[in-house]
mmCIF file of C-alpha atoms in Angstrom:
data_model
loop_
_atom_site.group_PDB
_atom_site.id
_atom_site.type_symbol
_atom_site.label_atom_id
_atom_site.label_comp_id
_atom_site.label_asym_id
_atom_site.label_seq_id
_atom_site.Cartn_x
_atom_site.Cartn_y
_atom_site.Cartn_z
ATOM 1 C CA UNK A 13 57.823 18.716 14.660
ATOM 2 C CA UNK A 14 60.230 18.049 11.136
ATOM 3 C CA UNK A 15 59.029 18.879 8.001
ATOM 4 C CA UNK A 16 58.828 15.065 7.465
ATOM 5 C CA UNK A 17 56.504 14.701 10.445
ATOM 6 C CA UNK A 18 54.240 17.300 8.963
ATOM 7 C CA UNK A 19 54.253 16.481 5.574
ATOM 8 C CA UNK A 20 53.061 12.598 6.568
ATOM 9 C CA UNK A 21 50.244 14.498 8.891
ATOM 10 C CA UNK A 22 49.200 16.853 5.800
ATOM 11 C CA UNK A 23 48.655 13.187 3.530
ATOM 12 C CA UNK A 24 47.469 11.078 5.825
ATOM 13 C CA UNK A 25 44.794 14.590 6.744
ATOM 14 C CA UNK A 26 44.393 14.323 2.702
ATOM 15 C CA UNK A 27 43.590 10.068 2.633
ATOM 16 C CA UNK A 28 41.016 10.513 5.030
ATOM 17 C CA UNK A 29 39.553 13.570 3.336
ATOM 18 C CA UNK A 30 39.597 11.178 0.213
ATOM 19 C CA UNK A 31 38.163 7.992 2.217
ATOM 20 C CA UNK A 32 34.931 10.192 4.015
ATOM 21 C CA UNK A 33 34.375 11.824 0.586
ATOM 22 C CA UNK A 34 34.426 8.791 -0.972
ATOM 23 C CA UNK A 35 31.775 7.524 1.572
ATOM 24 C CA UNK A 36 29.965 10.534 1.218
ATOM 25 C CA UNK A 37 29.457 9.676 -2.523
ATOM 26 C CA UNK A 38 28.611 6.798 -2.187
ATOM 27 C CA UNK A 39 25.951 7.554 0.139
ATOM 28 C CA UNK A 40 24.303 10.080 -2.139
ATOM 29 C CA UNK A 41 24.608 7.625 -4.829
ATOM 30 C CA UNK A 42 21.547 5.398 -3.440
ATOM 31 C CA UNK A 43 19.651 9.088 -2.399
ATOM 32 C CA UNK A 44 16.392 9.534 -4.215
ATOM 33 C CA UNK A 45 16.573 13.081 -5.699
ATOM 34 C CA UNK A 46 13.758 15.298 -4.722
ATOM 35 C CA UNK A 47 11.822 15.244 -7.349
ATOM 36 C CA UNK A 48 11.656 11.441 -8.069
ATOM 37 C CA UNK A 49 10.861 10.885 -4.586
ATOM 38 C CA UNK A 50 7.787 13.121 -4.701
ATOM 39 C CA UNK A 51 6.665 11.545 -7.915
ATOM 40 C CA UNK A 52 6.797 8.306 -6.848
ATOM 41 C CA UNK A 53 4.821 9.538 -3.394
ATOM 42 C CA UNK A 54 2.654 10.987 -5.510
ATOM 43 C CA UNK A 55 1.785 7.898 -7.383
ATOM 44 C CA UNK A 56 1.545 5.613 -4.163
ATOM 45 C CA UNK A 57 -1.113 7.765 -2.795
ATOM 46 C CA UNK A 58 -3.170 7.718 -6.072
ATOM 47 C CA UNK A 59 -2.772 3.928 -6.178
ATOM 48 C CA UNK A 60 -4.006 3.783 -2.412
ATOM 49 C CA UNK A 61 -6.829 6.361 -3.114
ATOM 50 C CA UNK A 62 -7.723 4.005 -6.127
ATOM 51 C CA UNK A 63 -7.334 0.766 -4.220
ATOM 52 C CA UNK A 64 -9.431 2.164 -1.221
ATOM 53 C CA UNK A 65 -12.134 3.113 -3.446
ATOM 54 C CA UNK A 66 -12.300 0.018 -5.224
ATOM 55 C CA UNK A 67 -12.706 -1.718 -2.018
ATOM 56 C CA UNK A 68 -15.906 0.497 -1.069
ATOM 57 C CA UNK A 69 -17.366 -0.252 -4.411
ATOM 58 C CA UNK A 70 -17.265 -4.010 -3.473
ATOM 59 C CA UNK A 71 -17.829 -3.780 -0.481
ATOM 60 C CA UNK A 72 -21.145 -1.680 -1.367
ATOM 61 C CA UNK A 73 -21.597 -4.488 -4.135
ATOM 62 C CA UNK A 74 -21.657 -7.119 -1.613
ATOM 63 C CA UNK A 75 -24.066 -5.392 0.714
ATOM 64 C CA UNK A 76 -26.545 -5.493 -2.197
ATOM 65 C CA UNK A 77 -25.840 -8.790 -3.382
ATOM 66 C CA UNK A 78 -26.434 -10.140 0.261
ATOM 67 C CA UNK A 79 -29.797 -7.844 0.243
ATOM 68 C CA UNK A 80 -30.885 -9.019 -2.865
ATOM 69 C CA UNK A 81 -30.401 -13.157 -2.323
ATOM 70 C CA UNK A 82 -32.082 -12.326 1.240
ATOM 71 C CA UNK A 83 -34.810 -10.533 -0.956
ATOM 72 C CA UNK A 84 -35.203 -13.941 -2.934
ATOM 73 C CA UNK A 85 -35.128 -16.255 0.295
ATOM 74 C CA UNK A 86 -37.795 -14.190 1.768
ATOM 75 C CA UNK A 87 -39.674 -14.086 -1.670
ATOM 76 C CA UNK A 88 -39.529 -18.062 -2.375
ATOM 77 C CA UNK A 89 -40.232 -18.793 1.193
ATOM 78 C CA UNK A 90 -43.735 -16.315 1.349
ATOM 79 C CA UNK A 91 -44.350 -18.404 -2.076
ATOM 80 C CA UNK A 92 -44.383 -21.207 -0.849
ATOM 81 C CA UNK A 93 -45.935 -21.217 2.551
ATOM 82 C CA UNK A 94 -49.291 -20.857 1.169
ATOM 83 C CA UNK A 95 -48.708 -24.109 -0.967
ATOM 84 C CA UNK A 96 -47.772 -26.043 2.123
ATOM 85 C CA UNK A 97 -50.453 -24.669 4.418
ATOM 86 C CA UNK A 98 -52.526 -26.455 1.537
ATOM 87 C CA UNK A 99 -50.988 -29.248 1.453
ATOM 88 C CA UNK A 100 -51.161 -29.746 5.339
ATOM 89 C CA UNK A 101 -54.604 -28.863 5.674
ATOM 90 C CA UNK A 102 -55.303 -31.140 2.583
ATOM 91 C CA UNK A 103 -53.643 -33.777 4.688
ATOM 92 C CA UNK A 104 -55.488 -33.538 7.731
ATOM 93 C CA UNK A 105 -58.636 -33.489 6.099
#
């Protein structure tokens, strides 16, 4: 090999040292540091904690709200069958 041949080897070595650090940048350009990443895990799994008890609390709220209109239904209903056994046997007489 020339000098010539080796000096062209030794740049075009150098350009694609350039070109894959280049890439390399560029790829830890859009990497999340550390730090960021584990605040921003940190605050996803308090929002999901908080969501997922907020769900239980209305879901417990619904429980009771379907308890208490049964409680009325049952309530109106032993009300009022005394008032229509009345009125049937009223009828009949």
């Amino acid at each position: 090999m020339s000098n010539g041949e080796l000096g062209r080897l030794i740049q075009s070595l150098r350009e694609d040292m350039r070109e894959d650090m280049g890439q390399l940048n560029a790829r830890l350009d859009k990497v999340v540091p550390v730090d960021v990443y584990t605040i921003e895990k940190t605050t996803i799994t308090e929002r999901v904690t908080a969501l997922e008890t907020h769900r239980e609390k209305d879901a417990e709220r619904l429980v009771a709200t379907r308890r208490w209109m049964l409680g009325v239904v049952i309530t109106v209903v032993v009300a009022v069958l005394p008032y229509l056994a009345t009125i049937v046997r009223g009828a009949a007489a």
